[in-house]
Structures are given as structure tokens and as C-alpha cells.
PDB file of C-alpha atoms in Angstrom:
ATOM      1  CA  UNK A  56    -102.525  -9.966  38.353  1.00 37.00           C
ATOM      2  CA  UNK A  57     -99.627  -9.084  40.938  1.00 39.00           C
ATOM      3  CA  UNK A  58     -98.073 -10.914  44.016  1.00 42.00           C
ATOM      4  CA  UNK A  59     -96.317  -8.639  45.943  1.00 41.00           C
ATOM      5  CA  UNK A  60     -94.421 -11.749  47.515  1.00 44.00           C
ATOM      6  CA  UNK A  61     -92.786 -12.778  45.049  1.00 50.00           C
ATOM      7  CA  UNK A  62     -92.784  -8.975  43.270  1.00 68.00           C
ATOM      8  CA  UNK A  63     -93.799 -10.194  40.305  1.00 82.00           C
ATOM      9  CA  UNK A  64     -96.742  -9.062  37.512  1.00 81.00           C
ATOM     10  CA  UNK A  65     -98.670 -11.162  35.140  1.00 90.00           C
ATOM     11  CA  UNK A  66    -100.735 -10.984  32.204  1.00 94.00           C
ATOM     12  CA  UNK A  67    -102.423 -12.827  29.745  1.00 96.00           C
ATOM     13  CA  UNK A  68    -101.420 -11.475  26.481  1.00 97.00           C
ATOM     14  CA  UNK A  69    -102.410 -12.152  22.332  1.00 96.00           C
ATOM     15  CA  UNK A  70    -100.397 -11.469  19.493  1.00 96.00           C
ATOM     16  CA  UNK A  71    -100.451 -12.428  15.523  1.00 94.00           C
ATOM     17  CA  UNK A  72     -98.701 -15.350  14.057  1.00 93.00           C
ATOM     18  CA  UNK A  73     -99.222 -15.568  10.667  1.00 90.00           C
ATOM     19  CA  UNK A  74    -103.117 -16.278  10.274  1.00 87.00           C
ATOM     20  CA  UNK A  75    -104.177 -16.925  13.855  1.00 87.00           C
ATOM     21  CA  UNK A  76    -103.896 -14.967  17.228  1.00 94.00           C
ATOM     22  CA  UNK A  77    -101.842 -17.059  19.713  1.00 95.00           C
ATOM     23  CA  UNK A  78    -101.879 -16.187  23.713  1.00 96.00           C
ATOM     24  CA  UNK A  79     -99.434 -15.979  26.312  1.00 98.00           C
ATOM     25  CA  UNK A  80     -99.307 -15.648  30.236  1.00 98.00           C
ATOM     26  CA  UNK A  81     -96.383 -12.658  30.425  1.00 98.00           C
ATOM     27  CA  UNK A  82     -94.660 -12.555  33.798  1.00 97.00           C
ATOM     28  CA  UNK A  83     -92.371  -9.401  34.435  1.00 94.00           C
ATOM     29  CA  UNK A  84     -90.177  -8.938  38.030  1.00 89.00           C
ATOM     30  CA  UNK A  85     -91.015  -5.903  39.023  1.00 75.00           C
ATOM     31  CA  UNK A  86     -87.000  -5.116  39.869  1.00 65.00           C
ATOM     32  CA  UNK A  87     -84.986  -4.583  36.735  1.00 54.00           C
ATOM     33  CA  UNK A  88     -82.133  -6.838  37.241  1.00 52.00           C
ATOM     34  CA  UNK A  89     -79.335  -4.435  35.641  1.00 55.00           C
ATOM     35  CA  UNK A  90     -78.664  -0.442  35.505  1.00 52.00           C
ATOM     36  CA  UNK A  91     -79.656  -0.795  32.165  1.00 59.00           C
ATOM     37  CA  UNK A  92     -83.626  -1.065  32.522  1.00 73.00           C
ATOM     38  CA  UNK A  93     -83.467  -3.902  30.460  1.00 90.00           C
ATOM     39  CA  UNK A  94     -84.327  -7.839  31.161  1.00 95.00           C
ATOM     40  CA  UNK A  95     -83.267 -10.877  29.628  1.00 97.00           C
ATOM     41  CA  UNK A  96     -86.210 -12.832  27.683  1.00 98.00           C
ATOM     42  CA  UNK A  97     -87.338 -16.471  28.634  1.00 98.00           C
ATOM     43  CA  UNK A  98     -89.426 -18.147  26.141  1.00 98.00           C
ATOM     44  CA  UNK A  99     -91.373 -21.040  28.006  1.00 98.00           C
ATOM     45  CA  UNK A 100     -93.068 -23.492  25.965  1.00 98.00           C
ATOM     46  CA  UNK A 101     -95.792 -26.042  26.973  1.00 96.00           C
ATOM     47  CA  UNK A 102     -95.950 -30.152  27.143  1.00 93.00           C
ATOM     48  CA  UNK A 103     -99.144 -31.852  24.737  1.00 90.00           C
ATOM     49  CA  UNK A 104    -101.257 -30.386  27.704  1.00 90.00           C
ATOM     50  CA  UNK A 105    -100.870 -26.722  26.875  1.00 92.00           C
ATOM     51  CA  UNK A 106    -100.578 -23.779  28.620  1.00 95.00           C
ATOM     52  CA  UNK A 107    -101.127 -25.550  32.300  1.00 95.00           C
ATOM     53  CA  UNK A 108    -100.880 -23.841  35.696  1.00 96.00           C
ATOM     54  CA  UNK A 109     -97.855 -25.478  35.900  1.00 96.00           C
ATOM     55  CA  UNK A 110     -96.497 -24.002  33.049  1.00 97.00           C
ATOM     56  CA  UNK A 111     -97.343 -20.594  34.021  1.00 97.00           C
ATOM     57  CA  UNK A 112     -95.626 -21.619  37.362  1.00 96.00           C
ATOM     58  CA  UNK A 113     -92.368 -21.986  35.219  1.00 97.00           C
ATOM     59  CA  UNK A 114     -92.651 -18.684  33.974  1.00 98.00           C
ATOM     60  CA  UNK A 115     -93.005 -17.250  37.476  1.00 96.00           C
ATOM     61  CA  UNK A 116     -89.895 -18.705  38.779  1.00 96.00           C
ATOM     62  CA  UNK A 117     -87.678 -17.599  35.480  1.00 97.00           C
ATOM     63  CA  UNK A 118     -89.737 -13.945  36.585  1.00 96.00           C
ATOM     64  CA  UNK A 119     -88.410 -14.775  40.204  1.00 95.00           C
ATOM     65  CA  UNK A 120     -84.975 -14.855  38.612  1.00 95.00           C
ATOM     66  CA  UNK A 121     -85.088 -11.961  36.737  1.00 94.00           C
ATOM     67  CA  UNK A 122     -85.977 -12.626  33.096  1.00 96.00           C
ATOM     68  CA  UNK A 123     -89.233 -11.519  31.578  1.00 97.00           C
ATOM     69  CA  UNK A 124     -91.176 -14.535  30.913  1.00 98.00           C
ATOM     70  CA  UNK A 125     -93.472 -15.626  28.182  1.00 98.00           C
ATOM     71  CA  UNK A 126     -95.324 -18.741  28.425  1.00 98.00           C
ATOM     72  CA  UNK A 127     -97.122 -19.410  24.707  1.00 98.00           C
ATOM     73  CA  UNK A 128    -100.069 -21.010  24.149  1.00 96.00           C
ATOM     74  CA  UNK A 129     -99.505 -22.597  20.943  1.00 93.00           C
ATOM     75  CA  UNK A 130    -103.204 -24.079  21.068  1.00 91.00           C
ATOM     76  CA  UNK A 131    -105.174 -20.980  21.930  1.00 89.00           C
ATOM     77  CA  UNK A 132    -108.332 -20.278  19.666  1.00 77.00           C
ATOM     78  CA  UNK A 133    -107.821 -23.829  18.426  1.00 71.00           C
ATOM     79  CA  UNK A 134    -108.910 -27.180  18.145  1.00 64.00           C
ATOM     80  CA  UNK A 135    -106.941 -28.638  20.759  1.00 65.00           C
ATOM     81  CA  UNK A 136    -106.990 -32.114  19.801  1.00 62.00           C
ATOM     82  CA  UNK A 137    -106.661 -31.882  15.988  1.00 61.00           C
ATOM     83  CA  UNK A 138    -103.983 -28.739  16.581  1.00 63.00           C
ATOM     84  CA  UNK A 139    -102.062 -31.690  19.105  1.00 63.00           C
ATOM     85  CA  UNK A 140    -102.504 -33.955  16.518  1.00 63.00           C
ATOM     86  CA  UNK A 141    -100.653 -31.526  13.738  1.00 66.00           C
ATOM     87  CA  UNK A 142     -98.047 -30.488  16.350  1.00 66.00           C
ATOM     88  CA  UNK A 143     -96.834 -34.027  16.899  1.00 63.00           C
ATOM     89  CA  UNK A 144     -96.949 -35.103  13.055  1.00 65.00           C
ATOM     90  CA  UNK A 145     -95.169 -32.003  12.568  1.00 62.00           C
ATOM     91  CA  UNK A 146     -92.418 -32.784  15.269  1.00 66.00           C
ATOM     92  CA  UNK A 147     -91.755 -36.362  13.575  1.00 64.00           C
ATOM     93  CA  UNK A 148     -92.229 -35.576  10.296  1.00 68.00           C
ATOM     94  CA  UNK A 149     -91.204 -31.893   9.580  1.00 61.00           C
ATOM     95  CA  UNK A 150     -89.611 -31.010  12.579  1.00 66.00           C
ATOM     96  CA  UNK A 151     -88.132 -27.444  11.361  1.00 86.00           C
ATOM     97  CA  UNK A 152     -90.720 -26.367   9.078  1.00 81.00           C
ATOM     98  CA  UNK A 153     -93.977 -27.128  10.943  1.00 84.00           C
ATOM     99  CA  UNK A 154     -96.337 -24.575  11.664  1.00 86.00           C
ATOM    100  CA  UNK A 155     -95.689 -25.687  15.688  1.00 89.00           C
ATOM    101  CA  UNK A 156     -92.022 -24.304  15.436  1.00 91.00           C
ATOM    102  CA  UNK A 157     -93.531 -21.428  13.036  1.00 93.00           C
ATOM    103  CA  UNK A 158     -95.617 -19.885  16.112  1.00 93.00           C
ATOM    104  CA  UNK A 159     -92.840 -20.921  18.411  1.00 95.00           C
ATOM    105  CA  UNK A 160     -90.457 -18.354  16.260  1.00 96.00           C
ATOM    106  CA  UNK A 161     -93.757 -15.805  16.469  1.00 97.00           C
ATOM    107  CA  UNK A 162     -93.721 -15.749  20.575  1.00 98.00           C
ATOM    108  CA  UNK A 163     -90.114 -15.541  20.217  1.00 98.00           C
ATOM    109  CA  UNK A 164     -90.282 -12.667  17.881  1.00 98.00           C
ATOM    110  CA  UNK A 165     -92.816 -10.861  20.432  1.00 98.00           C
ATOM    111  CA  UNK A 166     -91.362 -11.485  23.297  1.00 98.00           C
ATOM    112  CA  UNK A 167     -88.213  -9.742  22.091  1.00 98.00           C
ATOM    113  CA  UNK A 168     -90.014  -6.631  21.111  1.00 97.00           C
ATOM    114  CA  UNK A 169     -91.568  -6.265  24.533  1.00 96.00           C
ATOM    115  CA  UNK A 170     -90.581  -3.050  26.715  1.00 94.00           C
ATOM    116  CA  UNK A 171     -87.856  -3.535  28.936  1.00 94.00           C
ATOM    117  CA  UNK A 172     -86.650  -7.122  27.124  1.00 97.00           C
ATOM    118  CA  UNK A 173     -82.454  -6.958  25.899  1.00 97.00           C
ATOM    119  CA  UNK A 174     -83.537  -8.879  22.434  1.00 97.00           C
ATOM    120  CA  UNK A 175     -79.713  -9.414  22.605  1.00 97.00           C
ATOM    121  CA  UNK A 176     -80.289 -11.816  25.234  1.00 97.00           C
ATOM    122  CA  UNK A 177     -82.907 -14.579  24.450  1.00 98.00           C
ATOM    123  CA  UNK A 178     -83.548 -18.323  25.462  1.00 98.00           C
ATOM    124  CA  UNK A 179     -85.938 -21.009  25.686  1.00 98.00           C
ATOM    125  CA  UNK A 180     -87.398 -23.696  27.887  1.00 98.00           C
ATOM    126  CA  UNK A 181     -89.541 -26.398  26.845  1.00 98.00           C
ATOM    127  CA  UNK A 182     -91.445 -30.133  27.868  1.00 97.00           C
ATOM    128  CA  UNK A 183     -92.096 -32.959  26.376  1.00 94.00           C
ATOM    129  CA  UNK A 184     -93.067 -31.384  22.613  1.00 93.00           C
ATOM    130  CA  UNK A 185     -92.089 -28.295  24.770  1.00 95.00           C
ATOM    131  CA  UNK A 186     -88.859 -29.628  24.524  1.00 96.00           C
ATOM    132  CA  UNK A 187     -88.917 -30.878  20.992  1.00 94.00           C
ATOM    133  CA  UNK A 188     -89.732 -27.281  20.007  1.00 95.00           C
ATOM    134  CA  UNK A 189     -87.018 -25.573  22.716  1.00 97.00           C
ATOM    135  CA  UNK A 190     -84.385 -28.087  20.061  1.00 96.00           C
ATOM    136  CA  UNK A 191     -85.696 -26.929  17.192  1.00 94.00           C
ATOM    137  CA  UNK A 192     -86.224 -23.298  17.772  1.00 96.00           C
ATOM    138  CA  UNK A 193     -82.234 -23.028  18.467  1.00 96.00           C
ATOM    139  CA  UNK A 194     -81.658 -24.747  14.831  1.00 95.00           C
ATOM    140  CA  UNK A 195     -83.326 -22.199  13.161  1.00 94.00           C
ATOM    141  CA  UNK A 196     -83.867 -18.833  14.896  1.00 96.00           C
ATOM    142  CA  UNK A 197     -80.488 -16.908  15.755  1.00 96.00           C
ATOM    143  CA  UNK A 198     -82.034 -14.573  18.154  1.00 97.00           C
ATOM    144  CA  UNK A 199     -81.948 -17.566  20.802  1.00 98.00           C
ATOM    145  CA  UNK A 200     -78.484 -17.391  23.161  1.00 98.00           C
ATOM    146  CA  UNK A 201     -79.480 -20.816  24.799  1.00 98.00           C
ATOM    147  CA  UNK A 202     -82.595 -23.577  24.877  1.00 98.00           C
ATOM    148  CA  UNK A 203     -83.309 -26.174  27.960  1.00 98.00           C
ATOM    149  CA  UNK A 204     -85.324 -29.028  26.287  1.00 98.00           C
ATOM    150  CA  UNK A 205     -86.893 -31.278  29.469  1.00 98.00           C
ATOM    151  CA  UNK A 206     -87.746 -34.983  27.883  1.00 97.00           C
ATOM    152  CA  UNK A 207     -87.885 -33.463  24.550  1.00 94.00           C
ATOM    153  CA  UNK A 208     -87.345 -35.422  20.519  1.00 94.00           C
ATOM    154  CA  UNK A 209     -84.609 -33.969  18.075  1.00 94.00           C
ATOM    155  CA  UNK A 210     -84.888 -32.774  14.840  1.00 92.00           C
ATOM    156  CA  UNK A 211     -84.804 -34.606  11.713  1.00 87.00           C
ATOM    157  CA  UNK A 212     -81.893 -35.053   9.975  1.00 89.00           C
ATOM    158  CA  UNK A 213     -79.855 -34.821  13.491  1.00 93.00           C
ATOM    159  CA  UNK A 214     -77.081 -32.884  12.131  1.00 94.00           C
ATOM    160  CA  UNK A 215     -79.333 -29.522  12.165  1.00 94.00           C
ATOM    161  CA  UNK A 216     -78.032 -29.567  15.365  1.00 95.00           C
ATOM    162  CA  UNK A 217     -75.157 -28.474  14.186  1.00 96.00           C
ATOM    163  CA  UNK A 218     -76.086 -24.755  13.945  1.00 95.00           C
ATOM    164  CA  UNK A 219     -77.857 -24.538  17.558  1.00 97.00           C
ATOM    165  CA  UNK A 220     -77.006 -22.417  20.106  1.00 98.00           C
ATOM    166  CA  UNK A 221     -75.690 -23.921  23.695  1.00 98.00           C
ATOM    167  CA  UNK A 222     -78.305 -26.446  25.095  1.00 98.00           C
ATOM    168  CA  UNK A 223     -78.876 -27.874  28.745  1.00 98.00           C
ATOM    169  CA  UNK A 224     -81.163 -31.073  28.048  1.00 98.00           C
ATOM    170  CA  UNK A 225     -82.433 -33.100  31.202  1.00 98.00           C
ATOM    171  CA  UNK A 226     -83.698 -36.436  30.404  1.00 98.00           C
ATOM    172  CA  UNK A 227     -85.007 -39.472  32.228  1.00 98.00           C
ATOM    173  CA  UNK A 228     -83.539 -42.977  32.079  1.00 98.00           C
ATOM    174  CA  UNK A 229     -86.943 -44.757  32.174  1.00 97.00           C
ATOM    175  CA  UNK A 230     -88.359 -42.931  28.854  1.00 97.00           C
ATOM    176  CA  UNK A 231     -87.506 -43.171  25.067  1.00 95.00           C
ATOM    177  CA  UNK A 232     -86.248 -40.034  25.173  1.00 97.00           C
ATOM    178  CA  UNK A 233     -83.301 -41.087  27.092  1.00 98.00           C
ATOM    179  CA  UNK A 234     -81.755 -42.187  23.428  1.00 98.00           C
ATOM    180  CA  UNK A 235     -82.425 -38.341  22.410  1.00 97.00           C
ATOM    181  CA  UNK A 236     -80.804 -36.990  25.021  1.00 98.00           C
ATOM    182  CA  UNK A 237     -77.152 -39.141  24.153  1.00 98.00           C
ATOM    183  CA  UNK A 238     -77.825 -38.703  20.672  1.00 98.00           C
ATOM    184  CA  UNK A 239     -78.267 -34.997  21.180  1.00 98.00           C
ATOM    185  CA  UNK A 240     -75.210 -34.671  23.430  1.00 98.00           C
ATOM    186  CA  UNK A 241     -72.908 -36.753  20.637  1.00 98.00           C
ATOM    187  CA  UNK A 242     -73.678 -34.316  17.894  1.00 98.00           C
ATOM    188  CA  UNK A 243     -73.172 -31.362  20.112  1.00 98.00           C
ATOM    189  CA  UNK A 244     -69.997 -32.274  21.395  1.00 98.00           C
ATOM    190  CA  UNK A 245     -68.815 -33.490  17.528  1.00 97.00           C
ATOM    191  CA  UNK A 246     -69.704 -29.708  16.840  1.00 97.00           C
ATOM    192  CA  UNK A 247     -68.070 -28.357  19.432  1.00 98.00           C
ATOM    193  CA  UNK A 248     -71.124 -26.354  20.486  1.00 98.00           C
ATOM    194  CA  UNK A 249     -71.500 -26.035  24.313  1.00 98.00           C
ATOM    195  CA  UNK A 250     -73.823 -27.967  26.312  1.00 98.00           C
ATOM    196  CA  UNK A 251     -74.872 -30.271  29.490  1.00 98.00           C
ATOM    197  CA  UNK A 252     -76.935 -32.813  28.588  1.00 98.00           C
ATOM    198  CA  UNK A 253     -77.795 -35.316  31.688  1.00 98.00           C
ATOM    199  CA  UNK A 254     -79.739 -38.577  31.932  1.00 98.00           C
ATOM    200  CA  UNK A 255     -81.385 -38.759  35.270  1.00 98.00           C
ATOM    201  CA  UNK A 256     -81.365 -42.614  37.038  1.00 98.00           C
ATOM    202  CA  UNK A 257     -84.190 -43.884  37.326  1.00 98.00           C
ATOM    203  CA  UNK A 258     -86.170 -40.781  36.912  1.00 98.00           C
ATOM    204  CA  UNK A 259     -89.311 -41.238  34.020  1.00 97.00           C
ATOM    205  CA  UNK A 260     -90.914 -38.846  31.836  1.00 96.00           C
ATOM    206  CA  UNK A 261     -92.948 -35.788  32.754  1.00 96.00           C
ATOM    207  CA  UNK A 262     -90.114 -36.073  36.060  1.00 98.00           C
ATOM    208  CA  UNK A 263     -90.098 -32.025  36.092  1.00 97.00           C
ATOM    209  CA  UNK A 264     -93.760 -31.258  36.765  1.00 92.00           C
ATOM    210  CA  UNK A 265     -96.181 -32.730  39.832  1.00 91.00           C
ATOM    211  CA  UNK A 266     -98.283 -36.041  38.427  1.00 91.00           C
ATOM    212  CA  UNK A 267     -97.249 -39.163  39.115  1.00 95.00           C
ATOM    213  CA  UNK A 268     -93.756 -39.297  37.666  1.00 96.00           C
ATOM    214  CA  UNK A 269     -92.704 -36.252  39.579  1.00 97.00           C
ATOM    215  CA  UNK A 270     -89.045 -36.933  40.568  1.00 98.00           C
ATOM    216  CA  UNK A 271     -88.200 -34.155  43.516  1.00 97.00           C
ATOM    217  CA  UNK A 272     -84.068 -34.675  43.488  1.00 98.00           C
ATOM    218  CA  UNK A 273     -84.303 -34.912  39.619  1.00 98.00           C
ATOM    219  CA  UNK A 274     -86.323 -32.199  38.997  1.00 98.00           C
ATOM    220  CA  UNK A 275     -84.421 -29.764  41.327  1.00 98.00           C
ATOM    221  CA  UNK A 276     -81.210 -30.815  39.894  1.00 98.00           C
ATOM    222  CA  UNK A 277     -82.188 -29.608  36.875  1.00 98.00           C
ATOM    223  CA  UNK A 278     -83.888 -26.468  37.664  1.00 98.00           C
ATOM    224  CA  UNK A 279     -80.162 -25.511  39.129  1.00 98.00           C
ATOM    225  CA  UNK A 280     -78.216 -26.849  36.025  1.00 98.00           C
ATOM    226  CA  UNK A 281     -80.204 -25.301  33.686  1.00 98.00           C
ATOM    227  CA  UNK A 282     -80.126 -21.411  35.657  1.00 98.00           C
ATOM    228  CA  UNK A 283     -76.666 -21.856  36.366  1.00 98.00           C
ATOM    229  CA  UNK A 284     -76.154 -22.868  32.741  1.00 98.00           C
ATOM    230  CA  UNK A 285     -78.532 -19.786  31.870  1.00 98.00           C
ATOM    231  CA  UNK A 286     -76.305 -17.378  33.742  1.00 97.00           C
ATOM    232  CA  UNK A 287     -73.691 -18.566  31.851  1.00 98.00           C
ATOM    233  CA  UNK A 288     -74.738 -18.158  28.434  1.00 98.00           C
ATOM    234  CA  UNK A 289     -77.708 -15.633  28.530  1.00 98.00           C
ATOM    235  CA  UNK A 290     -77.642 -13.427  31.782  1.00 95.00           C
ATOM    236  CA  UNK A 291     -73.841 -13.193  31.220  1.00 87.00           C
ATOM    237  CA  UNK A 292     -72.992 -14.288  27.501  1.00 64.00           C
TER     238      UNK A 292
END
């Protein structure tokens, strides 16, 4: 589909990863944002729910901001509930080695060989497991310049933070994952690898996305630390 308000195009897209065809909602601007031709890549990765509207609205607004846009749907031609159920052992358990984090790397890998996307300048956004897999994906794919885990669990052991690339994290205060979030920041900073990790007052989980926990000031907060932080180490890096 197009909208010529907000000059963007959109697709829904399949590629191979490994033994299964994954999908994707691809969102190109329809101005190139440099003389080059070229577009950064956005990688934008689902909650438990799966590839929601509001998801795809994500994608649309990093499309709205110039980057070409791929928003997997790491459940397509699935079980959802048993492939939920795997996902989440996987993030507890086996958080680097999962099969989750192995389709991630796929979408990754396509959405870098796309037409008009700089490969050279990759990143990620993710919720909830979204988020778990945005953390995990800049451990152990080098092709990623920066990852913005919303409300998202680390990997296991902690220090394979150690090798990720710069991370904005936005947690809430009323949600486990607050602990994440200061644990995440620690080992970041003790590696000296840049980041803004920020713990929102009050705000709960799911704070980014409309449902009941939606936290406006929170959420919008965010969305301009993370682009700004974006600019910074993708559009500019």
C-alpha cells in the first residue's frame, strides 16, 4: 500500500530463515534521505503479541524518519502459542542461541540486502521479548550500529553485554524489568560502551504502545531519546 501523506510505501514481504519462511511489513520513505540513494536500515521487532498494527505503526514512523523499516514476524506460518512458548524459554534459558534470536539475525540479514539499504548502517528496536531480542541481537551480530530495547530482559551470563553495540533502553519503574534496565546500564558503563538507559517514574510495562498502561509523557520521551540517540550513532556514526 502507499500514503501519500506521510510519502511512505509498504509491503508485506517473506523471506527464508533456516527451515521456515518468516514475514515482514517493509516500509520505505519514498525520499532518499542522502545524495547517496541509500537509507539507513531499522529492524523493528514485535512484543509476545506479534506483528500488531501497532507494530507496523513503529515501522511507519522510523519510515517517516527516513530509515527503511522492517517489522518481522517471528511467528508467521507458526503455531503462535507453542512458537511464544519456545521464544520465551529460549529468552530465559538460551538467550543467544535460541532459534528466536536465530530469525531475528535472518530479518536482519535481509533487511540489509534490500535495494536502497547502507548495510553499513543498521539498528534495532524491540518490546517486551521485542526488547529482549533488540539486547541480544547487538551481542552477537556486528552488522547492528545501535539497538533500543523498550521493557526488554538481558542476556544470560550479563557480561555478553560486553561486546554490544551502543544501546538506548527505556524502562518502567512499576515492572520487573526496571532491575534490567540498571543492571544493563552498570555493565555498559563498566565497558565503556555508549548508552542511555532511563527508568521512567511511575510509568508500567507495555508504557510505549496504546492499552491500558499507555504512558503519553513516557512514551514520547522515549521516542525522542531513542531518534536523537539514533542520529547519533546510526544516521551519523
Amino acid at each position: 500500500m502507499t500514503s501519500a501523506a506521510t510519502e511512505l510505501t509498504g509491503e508485506l514481504i517473506s523471506f527464508a530463515s533456516e527451515d521456515r519462511t518468516l514475514e515482514g511489513y517493509l516500509v520505505r520513505p519514498v525520499a532518499r534521505p542522502d545524495r547517496s540513494g541509500s537509507a539507513p536500515g531499522m529492524l523493528v521487532i514485535h512484543e509476545i503479541f506479534g506483528l500488531t498494527v501497532e507494530i507496523k505503526a513503529v515501522a511507519e514512523r522510523m519510515a517517516q524518519a527516513g530509515y527503511v523499516a522492517l517489522a518481522v514476524d517471528l511467528f508467521a506460518n507458526q503455531n503462535k502459542a507453542v512458537c511464544m512458548a519456545q521464544m520465551l524459554g529460549g529468552v530465559f534459558a538460551d538467550s543467544l542461541g535460541h532459534q528466536g534470536i536465530r530469525d531475528t539475525r535472518a530479518a536482519l540479514g535481509e533487511l540489509a540486502a534490500l535495494p536502497g539499504v547502507d548495510a553499513s548502517r543498521l539498528g534495532a528496536i524491540g518490546f517486551c521479548l521485542g526488547g529482549s531480542l533488540a539486547i541480544a541481537l547487538a551481542c552477537t551480530d556486528q552488522r547492528v550500529r545501535a539497538v533500543a530495547p523498550y521493557y526488554g530482559f538481558n542476556p544470560r551470563p550479563l557480561e555478553a553485554v560486553r561486546r554490544a553495540c551502543p544501546v538506548v533502553g527505556s524502562y518502567p519503574e512499576k515492572d520487573v524489568t526496571a532491575g534490567q534496565g540498571r543492571a544493563l546500564a552498570a555493565e555498559l558503563e563498566a565497558a565503556g560502551i555508549a548508552n542511555d538507559i532511563k527508568v521512567y517514574p511511575g510509568a508500567r510495562h507495555s508504557f510505549a504502545t496504546p492499552g491500558p498502561s499507555f504512558d503519553g509523557v513516557a512514551s514520547i520521551d522515549a521516542w525522542n531519546r531513542v531518534m536523537g540517540f539514533f542520529d547519533e550513532h546510526i544516521v551519523g556514526g
